[in-house]
Amino acid sequence: MTETYIQENYEAKPTVVIGRLAEINFPITKSLRSTQPFRTTHLLKNMKTATFPTGIICIATLFQCIHSYAAVPPDYRGVPFDDAAYREEQKALAEKKKPLPGDFVPAQIVWDSKTAVVGSGWIGQGTASSIALTEKDAEGKRFICYRSKNYKYESFGWNWAKPEDPAVDLTKFDAVSFAIKASGRRVAEELFFTVTELNPCPISLRDYDPKFDDGAWHTITIPLADFKWALAGKVTDRTEVRGFTFMAYTWRGSDDEVDLDHFALCRSANPQATAAQLPAPVVRATTGQAIPGRLECAFYDLGGEGVAYHDTDPINVLSGVLNQQKNHQRPAANPYYWNFRKDEGVDISYTKDFADFNHPNLFDPPVNQLYIGAANDGEWCNYTVDVKKPGKYKIIALYGFGANVIKFSINNVPASVCKLPVDTGSFHKWNKAEVGSIEFKEAGPQLLTFFYSRNNYAYFDFEPMDEQSKP
């Protein structure tokens, strides 16, 4: 039980550096919601410019849902989170059939062990890791082989073409497929697939083949309709592709090998049947969480990295990794809780019997309370809120761990600096207390940005402080 408890603590989350960061185009706390795309240049072996991943719905659907709000900055492209719509989407996705053999047929082989004569691999951060072609086997094949040791999180990839070579336009295809074999003493609990390091949002291989890590070869096919592209990205992220990226995560430190082969771009064998399997877009009508009232931290806006939030790595290491383990799928919960927004970068979990209720709390949180956890300094989330009345409000927080400073801005203007009053001594020992105040100068939809530090955050209650702001 001790090991399981530590796994949800902040210390279990690694600091992620993808390559060596060479340039940030503008300060991280200012212009991430500007009209210009958020771009970060990385010096990697593939020498590409990467952008950050998106949120829960694909870009085409997101554009259909954007509304114009009077008080929200006009260049903000996020959308208020709608929990009822989210539940409907997850139900539709659960009922959607996974690709079957024969649903997609290869249309273009971009890399194959039989014919591979060019290409290069890269490693995101692990100096003890390697990626290279194997020696030829009896059939003359050379596989891509990635070896890793003692890393909890690492990205790696293979480029089949050089920057000056012709690229692939993914918009002309329906799926991507590849063969993979994962083996070793400590194989990654989760292995994610994406195109570049940060775009689109990484896709868990376990969603398409739960047994990918059994040491045998598996062919995995991922429909391109399942990709969630970055709203802050560029069209060329999809139209000029020269390689693919994987992200491996293990809680105990890696000691494994991943072999890759036969990267193919596919087209649907039956386009009409494929289209029929796609869930219909859910209409979102919410204007945001109401103030006065409770702001659920996990209900940050849709829009993805650089628009709705900033996280230091593109993987939700709690819902997307930790809570995919059977012992973290608690009897009192259900898939809504342990899968909550698992395809986005913000790290979210829920309160559990063995982690949050097996000791005295300063204040007991609700059972299955969703919260932002595994937080790093400098991360933030945006919330479109519906302010019923202008005025001053006190802020009451339900949080765990250190007596740290947090900040809020309203419509991109600094509005409040708050101090968590008590160090609870543990990320899973909770306290509820007044932490500061904030003033909303006008009613209606507002953009509230929450800048946080290394704590667990469940919710904030905004209570009126004067007659003007009382309902």
Tab-separated table of C-alpha atoms in Angstrom:
chain	number	residue	atom	x	y	z
A	1	MET	CA	0.000	0.000	0.000
A	2	THR	CA	2.889	2.365	0.666
A	3	GLU	CA	4.101	2.173	-2.918
A	4	THR	CA	0.621	2.848	-4.266
A	5	TYR	CA	0.225	5.865	-1.997
A	6	ILE	CA	3.536	7.374	-3.092
A	7	GLN	CA	2.584	6.949	-6.726
A	8	GLU	CA	0.016	9.707	-6.514
A	9	ASN	CA	2.337	12.140	-4.767
A	10	TYR	CA	3.930	14.980	-6.646
A	11	GLU	CA	7.387	13.457	-6.355
A	12	ALA	CA	6.280	10.548	-8.523
A	13	LYS	CA	5.779	12.839	-11.505
A	14	PRO	CA	8.990	13.444	-13.459
A	15	THR	CA	10.086	16.787	-14.785
A	16	VAL	CA	9.886	16.462	-18.533
A	17	VAL	CA	12.262	18.075	-20.991
A	18	ILE	CA	11.669	17.119	-24.601
A	19	GLY	CA	15.001	17.660	-26.279
A	20	ARG	CA	16.771	20.894	-25.403
A	21	LEU	CA	14.549	23.936	-25.334
A	22	ALA	CA	16.145	26.529	-27.560
A	23	GLU	CA	13.610	29.306	-27.891
A	24	ILE	CA	10.281	30.441	-26.489
A	25	ASN	CA	8.641	32.983	-28.744
A	26	PHE	CA	6.989	34.900	-25.897
A	27	PRO	CA	6.619	34.730	-22.104
A	28	ILE	CA	4.608	31.777	-20.907
A	29	THR	CA	2.359	33.816	-18.587
A	30	LYS	CA	1.406	36.506	-21.087
A	31	SER	CA	0.713	35.779	-24.702
A	32	LEU	CA	-0.474	32.180	-24.680
A	33	ARG	CA	-3.944	33.415	-25.528
A	34	SER	CA	-2.882	35.831	-28.255
A	35	THR	CA	-4.087	35.606	-31.829
A	36	GLN	CA	-0.701	34.225	-32.848
A	37	PRO	CA	-0.151	30.464	-32.533
A	38	PHE	CA	1.874	29.436	-29.503
A	39	ARG	CA	5.110	27.989	-30.845
A	40	THR	CA	8.119	26.549	-29.085
A	41	THR	CA	11.250	25.704	-31.012
A	42	HIS	CA	13.121	22.601	-29.909
A	43	LEU	CA	16.625	21.517	-30.847
A	44	LEU	CA	16.091	17.841	-31.486
A	45	LYS	CA	17.759	15.427	-33.809
A	46	ASN	CA	14.874	15.901	-36.200
A	47	MET	CA	15.215	19.707	-36.046
A	48	LYS	CA	11.507	20.474	-36.170
A	49	THR	CA	9.285	23.167	-34.747
A	50	ALA	CA	6.692	21.571	-32.496
A	51	THR	CA	3.422	22.887	-31.141
A	52	PHE	CA	1.405	21.890	-28.125
A	53	PRO	CA	-1.465	19.370	-28.078
A	54	THR	CA	-5.168	20.014	-28.004
A	55	GLY	CA	-7.949	19.128	-25.633
A	56	ILE	CA	-10.788	16.686	-25.649
A	57	ILE	CA	-12.448	17.307	-29.018
A	58	CYS	CA	-11.021	17.586	-32.484
A	59	ILE	CA	-10.369	21.002	-33.992
A	60	ALA	CA	-13.156	20.744	-36.549
A	61	THR	CA	-15.771	20.218	-33.851
A	62	LEU	CA	-14.236	22.877	-31.629
A	63	PHE	CA	-14.563	25.616	-34.231
A	64	GLN	CA	-18.263	24.826	-34.549
A	65	CYS	CA	-18.724	25.361	-30.804
A	66	ILE	CA	-16.982	28.718	-30.341
A	67	HIS	CA	-19.284	31.524	-29.226
A	68	SER	CA	-18.691	35.243	-28.938
A	69	TYR	CA	-18.711	36.601	-25.389
A	70	ALA	CA	-18.816	40.278	-24.644
A	71	ALA	CA	-16.328	40.350	-21.777
A	72	VAL	CA	-14.034	37.478	-22.723
A	73	PRO	CA	-10.981	38.707	-24.685
A	74	PRO	CA	-11.928	38.515	-28.379
A	75	ASP	CA	-8.810	36.539	-29.312
A	76	TYR	CA	-9.464	33.772	-26.775
A	77	ARG	CA	-10.348	30.535	-28.545
A	78	GLY	CA	-11.267	28.250	-25.669
A	79	VAL	CA	-14.733	26.872	-24.955
A	80	PRO	CA	-16.355	26.413	-21.521
A	81	PHE	CA	-16.297	22.825	-20.309
A	82	ASP	CA	-19.756	21.229	-20.222
A	83	ASP	CA	-19.856	18.205	-17.930
A	84	ALA	CA	-23.199	16.920	-19.238
A	85	ALA	CA	-21.952	17.105	-22.829
A	86	TYR	CA	-18.689	15.446	-21.783
A	87	ARG	CA	-20.581	12.517	-20.274
A	88	GLU	CA	-22.545	12.112	-23.517
A	89	GLU	CA	-19.350	12.181	-25.565
A	90	GLN	CA	-17.708	9.550	-23.379
A	91	LYS	CA	-20.749	7.316	-23.654
A	92	ALA	CA	-20.673	7.622	-27.444
A	93	LEU	CA	-16.953	6.896	-27.548
A	94	ALA	CA	-17.382	3.820	-25.336
A	95	GLU	CA	-19.997	2.483	-27.747
A	96	LYS	CA	-17.891	3.235	-30.809
A	97	LYS	CA	-16.345	0.137	-32.331
A	98	LYS	CA	-12.572	-0.153	-32.454
A	99	PRO	CA	-10.946	-0.772	-35.859
A	100	LEU	CA	-11.045	-4.391	-37.010
A	101	PRO	CA	-8.633	-6.109	-39.388
A	102	GLY	CA	-9.757	-5.178	-42.858
A	103	ASP	CA	-11.420	-1.883	-41.908
A	104	PHE	CA	-8.398	-0.001	-43.266
A	105	VAL	CA	-6.004	-0.989	-46.015
A	106	PRO	CA	-2.428	0.295	-46.446
A	107	ALA	CA	-2.156	2.929	-49.142
A	108	GLN	CA	1.436	4.073	-48.592
A	109	ILE	CA	4.278	2.399	-46.724
A	110	VAL	CA	6.476	5.135	-45.256
A	111	TRP	CA	8.930	2.821	-43.461
A	112	ASP	CA	9.419	-0.927	-43.608
A	113	SER	CA	12.082	-3.249	-42.209
A	114	LYS	CA	12.579	-4.936	-45.576
A	115	THR	CA	13.367	-1.803	-47.525
A	116	ALA	CA	14.592	0.687	-44.930
A	117	VAL	CA	17.725	2.414	-46.172
A	118	VAL	CA	17.164	5.910	-44.744
A	119	GLY	CA	15.833	7.430	-41.582
A	120	SER	CA	17.028	8.558	-38.191
A	121	GLY	CA	15.844	8.215	-34.614
A	122	TRP	CA	15.869	10.619	-31.695
A	123	ILE	CA	15.508	10.461	-27.917
A	124	GLY	CA	13.784	13.197	-25.939
A	125	GLN	CA	15.835	13.186	-22.749
A	126	GLY	CA	17.299	9.844	-21.695
A	127	THR	CA	21.070	9.794	-22.037
A	128	ALA	CA	21.065	6.099	-21.082
A	129	SER	CA	18.526	5.279	-23.801
A	130	SER	CA	19.131	4.528	-27.461
A	131	ILE	CA	17.279	4.147	-30.737
A	132	ALA	CA	18.760	2.608	-33.856
A	133	LEU	CA	18.202	-0.015	-36.528
A	134	THR	CA	18.956	-3.577	-35.533
A	135	GLU	CA	21.386	-5.763	-37.430
A	136	LYS	CA	19.865	-7.663	-40.341
A	137	ASP	CA	18.126	-10.875	-39.365
A	138	ALA	CA	17.970	-14.073	-41.389
A	139	GLU	CA	15.393	-12.514	-43.699
A	140	GLY	CA	17.424	-9.347	-44.158
A	141	LYS	CA	15.118	-7.239	-41.992
A	142	ARG	CA	16.291	-4.349	-39.806
A	143	PHE	CA	13.809	-3.169	-37.185
A	144	ILE	CA	13.701	0.138	-35.318
A	145	CYS	CA	14.838	-0.691	-31.778
A	146	TYR	CA	14.389	1.646	-28.795
A	147	ARG	CA	16.040	0.659	-25.491
A	148	SER	CA	15.416	2.481	-22.226
A	149	LYS	CA	16.591	2.098	-18.638
A	150	ASN	CA	15.677	3.925	-15.418
A	151	TYR	CA	13.420	6.578	-16.953
A	152	LYS	CA	9.833	7.180	-15.884
A	153	TYR	CA	8.895	9.328	-18.855
A	154	GLU	CA	10.581	9.577	-22.206
A	155	SER	CA	9.730	10.506	-25.760
A	156	PHE	CA	11.374	8.950	-28.783
A	157	GLY	CA	10.707	8.876	-32.478
A	158	TRP	CA	11.815	7.961	-35.957
A	159	ASN	CA	11.955	10.191	-39.019
A	160	TRP	CA	11.814	8.352	-42.304
A	161	ALA	CA	12.584	11.539	-44.263
A	162	LYS	CA	14.881	14.531	-43.935
A	163	PRO	CA	13.468	18.079	-43.627
A	164	GLU	CA	14.263	18.744	-47.280
A	165	ASP	CA	12.603	15.504	-48.468
A	166	PRO	CA	8.963	15.275	-49.613
A	167	ALA	CA	6.518	15.099	-46.705
A	168	VAL	CA	3.297	13.162	-46.175
A	169	ASP	CA	-0.080	14.908	-46.087
A	170	LEU	CA	-2.080	13.043	-43.438
A	171	THR	CA	-5.331	14.714	-44.484
A	172	LYS	CA	-5.367	12.461	-47.551
A	173	PHE	CA	-5.522	9.292	-45.444
A	174	ASP	CA	-7.901	7.700	-42.943
A	175	ALA	CA	-5.613	5.853	-40.501
A	176	VAL	CA	-2.047	5.072	-39.536
A	177	SER	CA	-0.819	1.605	-38.653
A	178	PHE	CA	2.433	0.135	-37.374
A	179	ALA	CA	3.817	-3.060	-35.883
A	180	ILE	CA	5.183	-2.964	-32.343
A	181	LYS	CA	6.782	-5.375	-29.882
A	182	ALA	CA	7.377	-4.242	-26.280
A	183	SER	CA	9.433	-6.459	-23.983
A	184	GLY	CA	11.716	-6.281	-20.955
A	185	ARG	CA	11.762	-6.445	-17.147
A	186	ARG	CA	9.780	-3.207	-16.688
A	187	VAL	CA	7.777	-2.365	-19.773
A	188	ALA	CA	6.005	1.000	-19.810
A	189	GLU	CA	2.582	0.917	-18.183
A	190	GLU	CA	1.440	3.236	-20.956
A	191	LEU	CA	2.857	3.895	-24.403
A	192	PHE	CA	1.514	6.832	-26.377
A	193	PHE	CA	1.580	7.636	-30.091
A	194	THR	CA	1.578	11.024	-31.790
A	195	VAL	CA	2.978	12.733	-34.871
A	196	THR	CA	5.396	15.297	-33.485
A	197	GLU	CA	6.521	15.671	-29.881
A	198	LEU	CA	3.596	17.896	-28.924
A	199	ASN	CA	0.970	17.685	-31.658
A	200	PRO	CA	-1.537	16.092	-31.759
A	201	CYS	CA	-2.418	15.083	-28.220
A	202	PRO	CA	-0.754	11.693	-27.540
A	203	ILE	CA	-2.976	8.630	-28.009
A	204	SER	CA	-2.668	5.648	-25.676
A	205	LEU	CA	-1.900	2.396	-27.487
A	206	ARG	CA	-3.756	0.500	-24.774
A	207	ASP	CA	-7.025	1.954	-26.080
A	208	TYR	CA	-6.433	0.063	-29.349
A	209	ASP	CA	-4.621	-3.038	-28.119
A	210	PRO	CA	-4.651	-3.679	-24.338
A	211	LYS	CA	-2.027	-6.435	-24.690
A	212	PHE	CA	0.555	-4.452	-26.660
A	213	ASP	CA	3.132	-5.046	-23.887
A	214	ASP	CA	3.084	-8.867	-23.802
A	215	GLY	CA	6.366	-9.278	-25.681
A	216	ALA	CA	4.775	-10.353	-28.982
A	217	TRP	CA	4.383	-8.426	-32.226
A	218	HIS	CA	1.138	-6.461	-32.551
A	219	THR	CA	-0.227	-4.406	-35.418
A	220	ILE	CA	-2.013	-1.310	-34.180
A	221	THR	CA	-4.269	0.814	-36.375
A	222	ILE	CA	-5.342	4.276	-35.239
A	223	PRO	CA	-7.995	6.159	-37.250
A	224	LEU	CA	-6.879	9.705	-37.979
A	225	ALA	CA	-10.352	10.844	-36.910
A	226	ASP	CA	-9.287	9.955	-33.346
A	227	PHE	CA	-6.400	12.443	-33.408
A	228	LYS	CA	-6.961	15.612	-31.389
A	229	TRP	CA	-4.960	18.313	-33.107
A	230	ALA	CA	-3.666	21.417	-31.372
A	231	LEU	CA	-5.847	24.476	-31.696
A	232	ALA	CA	-2.657	26.490	-31.248
A	233	GLY	CA	-0.891	24.452	-33.915
A	234	LYS	CA	-0.297	24.893	-37.625
A	235	VAL	CA	-1.868	23.289	-40.676
A	236	THR	CA	1.556	21.961	-41.630
A	237	ASP	CA	1.531	19.765	-38.515
A	238	ARG	CA	-0.846	17.566	-40.497
A	239	THR	CA	0.193	18.241	-44.082
A	240	GLU	CA	3.992	18.007	-43.763
A	241	VAL	CA	4.693	14.858	-41.758
A	242	ARG	CA	8.066	13.093	-41.950
A	243	GLY	CA	8.028	10.885	-38.873
A	244	PHE	CA	6.174	9.636	-35.831
A	245	THR	CA	6.676	9.995	-32.076
A	246	PHE	CA	6.117	7.676	-29.112
A	247	MET	CA	5.981	8.517	-25.417
A	248	ALA	CA	6.659	5.873	-22.787
A	249	TYR	CA	5.650	6.139	-19.123
A	250	THR	CA	6.375	3.820	-16.205
A	251	TRP	CA	6.029	4.576	-12.493
A	252	ARG	CA	8.926	2.343	-11.433
A	253	GLY	CA	11.611	3.299	-13.941
A	254	SER	CA	11.979	1.649	-17.322
A	255	ASP	CA	14.004	-1.418	-18.300
A	256	ASP	CA	12.587	-2.369	-21.657
A	257	GLU	CA	12.913	-2.579	-25.411
A	258	VAL	CA	10.424	-1.439	-28.046
A	259	ASP	CA	10.758	-2.745	-31.606
A	260	LEU	CA	8.890	-1.025	-34.433
A	261	ASP	CA	8.181	-1.945	-38.029
A	262	HIS	CA	5.903	-1.357	-41.003
A	263	PHE	CA	4.632	2.203	-40.673
A	264	ALA	CA	1.743	2.537	-43.107
A	265	LEU	CA	-0.766	5.211	-44.016
A	266	CYS	CA	-4.146	3.657	-44.685
A	267	ARG	CA	-7.443	4.375	-46.343
A	268	SER	CA	-10.803	3.041	-45.289
A	269	ALA	CA	-11.944	-0.168	-46.932
A	270	ASN	CA	-15.517	1.081	-46.537
A	271	PRO	CA	-15.677	4.891	-46.090
A	272	GLN	CA	-19.430	4.886	-45.479
A	273	ALA	CA	-19.176	2.363	-42.651
A	274	THR	CA	-16.284	4.257	-41.079
A	275	ALA	CA	-18.195	7.542	-41.170
A	276	ALA	CA	-21.193	5.882	-39.544
A	277	GLN	CA	-19.044	4.828	-36.570
A	278	LEU	CA	-18.024	8.390	-35.718
A	279	PRO	CA	-20.038	9.838	-32.810
A	280	ALA	CA	-22.102	12.893	-33.651
A	281	PRO	CA	-20.779	16.221	-32.295
A	282	VAL	CA	-22.376	17.193	-28.991
A	283	VAL	CA	-23.858	20.682	-28.860
A	284	ARG	CA	-22.403	22.687	-25.970
A	285	ALA	CA	-24.602	25.414	-24.550
A	286	THR	CA	-22.931	26.267	-21.242
A	287	THR	CA	-21.682	29.779	-20.506
A	288	GLY	CA	-19.255	28.490	-17.893
A	289	GLN	CA	-19.251	27.833	-14.151
A	290	ALA	CA	-21.268	30.382	-12.195
A	291	ILE	CA	-19.917	32.960	-9.736
A	292	PRO	CA	-20.972	33.172	-6.938
A	293	GLY	CA	-20.659	29.426	-6.639
A	294	ARG	CA	-18.199	26.571	-6.832
A	295	LEU	CA	-15.500	26.370	-9.479
A	296	GLU	CA	-14.433	22.769	-10.058
A	297	CYS	CA	-10.745	22.821	-10.919
A	298	ALA	CA	-11.019	19.824	-13.257
A	299	PHE	CA	-13.645	21.641	-15.351
A	300	TYR	CA	-11.149	23.922	-17.123
A	301	ASP	CA	-11.983	25.077	-20.636
A	302	LEU	CA	-11.651	23.091	-23.840
A	303	GLY	CA	-9.028	24.284	-26.277
A	304	GLY	CA	-5.850	22.421	-25.423
A	305	GLU	CA	-2.285	23.299	-24.518
A	306	GLY	CA	-1.407	26.955	-24.950
A	307	VAL	CA	-5.079	27.956	-25.157
A	308	ALA	CA	-7.074	26.401	-22.307
A	309	TYR	CA	-4.148	25.316	-20.144
A	310	HIS	CA	-0.403	24.962	-19.835
A	311	ASP	CA	1.115	21.764	-18.475
A	312	THR	CA	4.774	20.817	-18.360
A	313	ASP	CA	4.220	17.555	-20.228
A	314	PRO	CA	1.584	16.506	-22.777
A	315	ILE	CA	0.386	13.434	-20.855
A	316	ASN	CA	-2.229	13.263	-18.115
A	317	VAL	CA	-0.106	11.074	-15.835
A	318	LEU	CA	-2.993	10.478	-13.406
A	319	SER	CA	-6.110	9.692	-15.459
A	320	GLY	CA	-4.032	8.677	-18.473
A	321	VAL	CA	-1.520	6.443	-16.681
A	322	LEU	CA	-1.974	5.865	-12.941
A	323	ASN	CA	-5.737	5.388	-13.005
A	324	GLN	CA	-5.501	2.915	-15.877
A	325	GLN	CA	-4.054	0.468	-13.334
A	326	LYS	CA	-6.737	-1.817	-11.947
A	327	ASN	CA	-5.953	-1.111	-8.292
A	328	HIS	CA	-6.644	2.586	-8.887
A	329	GLN	CA	-10.078	1.926	-10.394
A	330	ARG	CA	-11.820	1.902	-7.033
A	331	PRO	CA	-15.173	0.172	-6.354
A	332	ALA	CA	-16.826	3.454	-5.354
A	333	ALA	CA	-15.919	5.045	-8.696
A	334	ASN	CA	-16.594	4.270	-12.373
A	335	PRO	CA	-14.917	4.992	-15.743
A	336	TYR	CA	-16.141	8.590	-15.709
A	337	TYR	CA	-13.802	9.263	-12.777
A	338	TRP	CA	-10.746	7.175	-13.586
A	339	ASN	CA	-10.768	8.173	-17.290
A	340	PHE	CA	-11.627	11.823	-16.712
A	341	ARG	CA	-10.094	13.926	-19.516
A	342	LYS	CA	-7.305	11.363	-19.841
A	343	ASP	CA	-6.411	12.499	-23.366
A	344	GLU	CA	-5.423	16.008	-22.270
A	345	GLY	CA	-2.278	17.329	-20.617
A	346	VAL	CA	-3.639	18.514	-17.252
A	347	ASP	CA	-3.101	15.838	-14.601
A	348	ILE	CA	-6.431	14.893	-13.004
A	349	SER	CA	-7.421	12.219	-10.502
A	350	TYR	CA	-10.166	11.611	-7.946
A	351	THR	CA	-10.240	10.983	-4.190
A	352	LYS	CA	-9.811	7.315	-3.236
A	353	ASP	CA	-10.285	5.235	-0.135
A	354	PHE	CA	-6.647	4.156	0.300
A	355	ALA	CA	-5.078	7.523	-0.565
A	356	ASP	CA	-7.405	10.238	0.747
A	357	PHE	CA	-9.588	8.643	3.441
A	358	ASN	CA	-7.215	6.299	5.284
A	359	HIS	CA	-6.044	9.080	7.603
A	360	PRO	CA	-7.545	12.151	9.307
A	361	ASN	CA	-8.030	15.196	7.069
A	362	LEU	CA	-8.326	18.787	8.198
A	363	PHE	CA	-11.419	18.738	5.996
A	364	ASP	CA	-12.823	15.606	4.366
A	365	PRO	CA	-13.307	15.978	0.609
A	366	PRO	CA	-16.268	14.325	-1.125
A	367	VAL	CA	-15.815	10.728	-2.260
A	368	ASN	CA	-14.726	10.645	-5.923
A	369	GLN	CA	-13.927	14.361	-5.854
A	370	LEU	CA	-12.060	15.248	-9.043
A	371	TYR	CA	-8.919	17.309	-8.583
A	372	ILE	CA	-5.877	18.650	-10.395
A	373	GLY	CA	-2.818	16.863	-9.043
A	374	ALA	CA	0.862	16.203	-9.790
A	375	ALA	CA	1.115	19.958	-10.382
A	376	ASN	CA	4.265	21.831	-11.301
A	377	ASP	CA	5.067	25.477	-10.669
A	378	GLY	CA	4.148	27.653	-13.629
A	379	GLU	CA	1.213	25.580	-14.833
A	380	TRP	CA	-2.175	27.223	-15.358
A	381	CYS	CA	-5.767	26.616	-16.470
A	382	ASN	CA	-8.374	28.874	-18.042
A	383	TYR	CA	-12.020	28.923	-16.983
A	384	THR	CA	-14.800	30.785	-18.739
A	385	VAL	CA	-16.998	31.799	-15.795
A	386	ASP	CA	-20.449	33.370	-15.723
A	387	VAL	CA	-20.390	36.178	-13.152
A	388	LYS	CA	-23.952	36.814	-11.994
A	389	LYS	CA	-23.157	40.045	-10.161
A	390	PRO	CA	-20.044	42.218	-10.098
A	391	GLY	CA	-18.299	42.854	-6.815
A	392	LYS	CA	-15.794	41.404	-4.361
A	393	TYR	CA	-15.700	37.718	-3.538
A	394	LYS	CA	-13.752	35.736	-0.983
A	395	ILE	CA	-12.044	32.616	-2.304
A	396	ILE	CA	-12.278	29.381	-0.323
A	397	ALA	CA	-10.081	26.505	-1.490
A	398	LEU	CA	-10.164	22.749	-1.012
A	399	TYR	CA	-6.532	21.717	-1.428
A	400	GLY	CA	-3.819	19.352	-0.274
A	401	PHE	CA	-0.155	19.840	0.639
A	402	GLY	CA	1.958	23.002	0.912
A	403	ALA	CA	1.193	26.540	2.089
A	404	ASN	CA	1.989	27.915	-1.367
A	405	VAL	CA	1.039	31.029	-3.300
A	406	ILE	CA	-1.499	30.831	-6.130
A	407	LYS	CA	-2.677	33.563	-8.483
A	408	PHE	CA	-5.715	34.488	-10.553
A	409	SER	CA	-6.188	36.831	-13.469
A	410	ILE	CA	-9.423	38.105	-15.027
A	411	ASN	CA	-9.475	38.652	-18.775
A	412	ASN	CA	-5.658	38.434	-18.835
A	413	VAL	CA	-5.270	41.120	-16.138
A	414	PRO	CA	-3.731	40.115	-12.762
A	415	ALA	CA	-6.549	40.090	-10.209
A	416	SER	CA	-5.573	38.199	-7.039
A	417	VAL	CA	-2.605	36.725	-5.190
A	418	CYS	CA	-3.678	34.120	-2.628
A	419	LYS	CA	-1.868	32.176	0.076
A	420	LEU	CA	-2.825	28.648	1.049
A	421	PRO	CA	-2.765	29.018	4.844
A	422	VAL	CA	-1.751	25.574	6.105
A	423	ASP	CA	0.788	23.005	4.978
A	424	THR	CA	-1.207	19.795	5.350
A	425	GLY	CA	1.903	17.616	5.161
A	426	SER	CA	0.657	15.428	2.315
A	427	PHE	CA	-0.861	15.828	-1.134
A	428	HIS	CA	-3.697	13.586	0.054
A	429	LYS	CA	-4.351	15.280	3.379
A	430	TRP	CA	-6.975	17.875	2.577
A	431	ASN	CA	-7.851	21.278	4.001
A	432	LYS	CA	-10.598	23.760	3.192
A	433	ALA	CA	-9.911	27.393	4.029
A	434	GLU	CA	-10.291	30.977	2.885
A	435	VAL	CA	-7.207	31.877	0.849
A	436	GLY	CA	-7.889	35.402	-0.458
A	437	SER	CA	-10.309	37.574	-2.374
A	438	ILE	CA	-10.982	38.781	-5.895
A	439	GLU	CA	-13.079	41.498	-7.530
A	440	PHE	CA	-15.114	41.039	-10.704
A	441	LYS	CA	-15.871	44.512	-12.021
A	442	GLU	CA	-18.603	43.475	-14.417
A	443	ALA	CA	-21.208	40.758	-14.780
A	444	GLY	CA	-21.390	38.209	-17.549
A	445	PRO	CA	-18.880	35.767	-19.019
A	446	GLN	CA	-15.291	36.383	-17.903
A	447	LEU	CA	-12.009	34.596	-18.525
A	448	LEU	CA	-10.568	33.475	-15.173
A	449	THR	CA	-7.020	32.095	-15.257
A	450	PHE	CA	-5.731	30.040	-12.333
A	451	PHE	CA	-1.910	29.942	-11.958
A	452	TYR	CA	-0.956	27.169	-9.572
A	453	SER	CA	1.993	25.580	-7.797
A	454	ARG	CA	2.723	22.108	-6.461
A	455	ASN	CA	-0.449	21.134	-4.620
A	456	ASN	CA	-3.589	19.124	-5.213
A	457	TYR	CA	-6.572	21.379	-6.061
A	458	ALA	CA	-10.193	20.212	-5.901
A	459	TYR	CA	-12.355	23.337	-6.084
A	460	PHE	CA	-12.755	27.000	-5.165
A	461	ASP	CA	-15.880	28.504	-3.625
A	462	PHE	CA	-16.468	32.156	-4.556
A	463	GLU	CA	-18.640	33.802	-1.890
A	464	PRO	CA	-19.875	37.433	-1.999
A	465	MET	CA	-18.171	39.877	0.350
A	466	ASP	CA	-20.490	42.845	-0.140
A	467	GLU	CA	-24.137	43.568	-0.834
A	468	GLN	CA	-23.442	44.389	-4.478
A	469	SER	CA	-22.224	40.884	-5.304
A	470	LYS	CA	-24.819	38.971	-3.276
A	471	PRO	CA	-27.503	37.186	-5.355
